[in-house]
């Protein structure tokens, strides 16, 4: 699924989502002005659970910021953050 929005101040926002065979969103991309600014991956258990929630998610945003979140129970999540600064002027 792809959605394209035009901003008032110019530029374009493009969102692309990928779904698995059961209809769960597994990958989402966001582009601003043709540049990738956000990438999110969701991992689901092999068997469908009653909650239907992902067991883990990965989020990469501008500036080499990465978040990994592991959901060990419906109400408990373990989150790890990774960050590496990029040189000025370098884009994602």
PDB file of C-alpha atoms in Angstrom:
ATOM      1  CA  UNK A   1       0.000   0.000   0.000  1.00  0.00           C
ATOM      2  CA  UNK A   2       1.373   3.421  -0.915  1.00  0.00           C
ATOM      3  CA  UNK A   3       0.186   6.852   0.238  1.00  0.00           C
ATOM      4  CA  UNK A   4       1.600  10.104  -1.153  1.00  0.00           C
ATOM      5  CA  UNK A   5       0.901  13.456   0.500  1.00  0.00           C
ATOM      6  CA  UNK A   6       1.931  16.908  -0.665  1.00  0.00           C
ATOM      7  CA  UNK A   7       3.002  19.336   2.043  1.00  0.00           C
ATOM      8  CA  UNK A   8       1.806  22.945   2.120  1.00  0.00           C
ATOM      9  CA  UNK A   9       5.380  24.262   2.189  1.00  0.00           C
ATOM     10  CA  UNK A  10       6.391  22.110  -0.741  1.00  0.00           C
ATOM     11  CA  UNK A  11       7.869  18.678  -0.760  1.00  0.00           C
ATOM     12  CA  UNK A  12       6.301  15.295  -0.811  1.00  0.00           C
ATOM     13  CA  UNK A  13       5.702  12.697   1.895  1.00  0.00           C
ATOM     14  CA  UNK A  14       5.478   9.102   0.711  1.00  0.00           C
ATOM     15  CA  UNK A  15       4.487   6.194   2.966  1.00  0.00           C
ATOM     16  CA  UNK A  16       4.790   2.600   1.804  1.00  0.00           C
ATOM     17  CA  UNK A  17       3.540  -0.386   3.822  1.00  0.00           C
ATOM     18  CA  UNK A  18       4.100  -4.073   3.172  1.00  0.00           C
ATOM     19  CA  UNK A  19       1.775  -6.744   4.583  1.00  0.00           C
ATOM     20  CA  UNK A  20       2.130 -10.498   5.046  1.00  0.00           C
ATOM     21  CA  UNK A  21      -0.372 -13.082   3.779  1.00  0.00           C
ATOM     22  CA  UNK A  22      -2.518 -12.711   6.916  1.00  0.00           C
ATOM     23  CA  UNK A  23      -2.805  -8.919   6.580  1.00  0.00           C
ATOM     24  CA  UNK A  24      -0.324  -7.876   9.273  1.00  0.00           C
ATOM     25  CA  UNK A  25       1.938  -4.919   8.453  1.00  0.00           C
ATOM     26  CA  UNK A  26       5.522  -6.177   8.535  1.00  0.00           C
ATOM     27  CA  UNK A  27       7.463  -3.332   6.919  1.00  0.00           C
ATOM     28  CA  UNK A  28       6.820   0.408   6.683  1.00  0.00           C
ATOM     29  CA  UNK A  29       8.905   2.978   4.826  1.00  0.00           C
ATOM     30  CA  UNK A  30       8.630   6.778   4.881  1.00  0.00           C
ATOM     31  CA  UNK A  31      10.230   9.076   2.329  1.00  0.00           C
ATOM     32  CA  UNK A  32      10.380  12.866   2.463  1.00  0.00           C
ATOM     33  CA  UNK A  33      11.487  14.592  -0.707  1.00  0.00           C
ATOM     34  CA  UNK A  34      12.658  11.269  -2.133  1.00  0.00           C
ATOM     35  CA  UNK A  35      14.917  10.535   0.887  1.00  0.00           C
ATOM     36  CA  UNK A  36      14.304   7.560   3.180  1.00  0.00           C
ATOM     37  CA  UNK A  37      13.630   9.014   6.649  1.00  0.00           C
ATOM     38  CA  UNK A  38      12.052   6.108   8.542  1.00  0.00           C
ATOM     39  CA  UNK A  39      12.082   2.331   8.218  1.00  0.00           C
ATOM     40  CA  UNK A  40      10.163   0.040  10.571  1.00  0.00           C
ATOM     41  CA  UNK A  41      10.194  -3.760  10.630  1.00  0.00           C
ATOM     42  CA  UNK A  42       7.830  -5.817  12.786  1.00  0.00           C
ATOM     43  CA  UNK A  43       8.379  -9.465  13.696  1.00  0.00           C
ATOM     44  CA  UNK A  44       5.396 -11.659  14.524  1.00  0.00           C
ATOM     45  CA  UNK A  45       5.251 -15.090  16.162  1.00  0.00           C
ATOM     46  CA  UNK A  46       4.943 -18.085  13.829  1.00  0.00           C
ATOM     47  CA  UNK A  47       1.575 -18.936  15.383  1.00  0.00           C
ATOM     48  CA  UNK A  48      -1.106 -16.294  15.661  1.00  0.00           C
ATOM     49  CA  UNK A  49      -1.755 -15.278  19.247  1.00  0.00           C
ATOM     50  CA  UNK A  50      -4.928 -13.904  20.732  1.00  0.00           C
ATOM     51  CA  UNK A  51      -3.338 -10.443  20.961  1.00  0.00           C
ATOM     52  CA  UNK A  52      -2.057 -10.336  17.363  1.00  0.00           C
ATOM     53  CA  UNK A  53       0.833  -8.108  18.432  1.00  0.00           C
ATOM     54  CA  UNK A  54       4.360  -8.264  17.053  1.00  0.00           C
ATOM     55  CA  UNK A  55       6.999  -9.995  19.177  1.00  0.00           C
ATOM     56  CA  UNK A  56       9.671  -7.490  18.162  1.00  0.00           C
ATOM     57  CA  UNK A  57      10.052  -4.302  16.193  1.00  0.00           C
ATOM     58  CA  UNK A  58      12.994  -2.498  14.654  1.00  0.00           C
ATOM     59  CA  UNK A  59      12.885   1.230  13.924  1.00  0.00           C
ATOM     60  CA  UNK A  60      15.534   3.100  11.932  1.00  0.00           C
ATOM     61  CA  UNK A  61      15.230   6.880  11.636  1.00  0.00           C
ATOM     62  CA  UNK A  62      17.409   9.727  10.387  1.00  0.00           C
ATOM     63  CA  UNK A  63      20.806  10.105  12.022  1.00  0.00           C
ATOM     64  CA  UNK A  64      21.474   6.358  12.367  1.00  0.00           C
ATOM     65  CA  UNK A  65      19.134   5.984  15.321  1.00  0.00           C
ATOM     66  CA  UNK A  66      17.974   2.396  15.741  1.00  0.00           C
ATOM     67  CA  UNK A  67      15.516   1.075  18.304  1.00  0.00           C
ATOM     68  CA  UNK A  68      14.953  -2.634  18.898  1.00  0.00           C
ATOM     69  CA  UNK A  69      11.991  -3.523  21.058  1.00  0.00           C
ATOM     70  CA  UNK A  70      11.297  -7.105  22.125  1.00  0.00           C
ATOM     71  CA  UNK A  71       7.886  -7.878  23.593  1.00  0.00           C
ATOM     72  CA  UNK A  72       8.305 -10.816  25.964  1.00  0.00           C
ATOM     73  CA  UNK A  73       4.744 -10.511  27.325  1.00  0.00           C
ATOM     74  CA  UNK A  74       1.704  -8.434  26.333  1.00  0.00           C
ATOM     75  CA  UNK A  75       2.564  -5.856  28.992  1.00  0.00           C
ATOM     76  CA  UNK A  76       6.380  -6.108  29.149  1.00  0.00           C
ATOM     77  CA  UNK A  77       8.846  -4.845  26.554  1.00  0.00           C
ATOM     78  CA  UNK A  78      12.634  -4.776  26.551  1.00  0.00           C
ATOM     79  CA  UNK A  79      14.001  -1.867  24.519  1.00  0.00           C
ATOM     80  CA  UNK A  80      17.528  -1.290  23.230  1.00  0.00           C
ATOM     81  CA  UNK A  81      18.709   1.905  21.538  1.00  0.00           C
ATOM     82  CA  UNK A  82      21.640   2.253  19.169  1.00  0.00           C
ATOM     83  CA  UNK A  83      22.940   5.569  17.869  1.00  0.00           C
ATOM     84  CA  UNK A  84      25.839   6.680  15.711  1.00  0.00           C
ATOM     85  CA  UNK A  85      26.227  10.271  14.601  1.00  0.00           C
ATOM     86  CA  UNK A  86      26.728  10.894  10.888  1.00  0.00           C
ATOM     87  CA  UNK A  87      28.921  13.639   9.467  1.00  0.00           C
ATOM     88  CA  UNK A  88      27.131  16.926   8.787  1.00  0.00           C
ATOM     89  CA  UNK A  89      25.538  17.001   5.348  1.00  0.00           C
ATOM     90  CA  UNK A  90      25.243  13.241   5.022  1.00  0.00           C
ATOM     91  CA  UNK A  91      21.662  11.955   4.717  1.00  0.00           C
ATOM     92  CA  UNK A  92      20.053   8.646   5.570  1.00  0.00           C
TER      93      UNK A  92
END
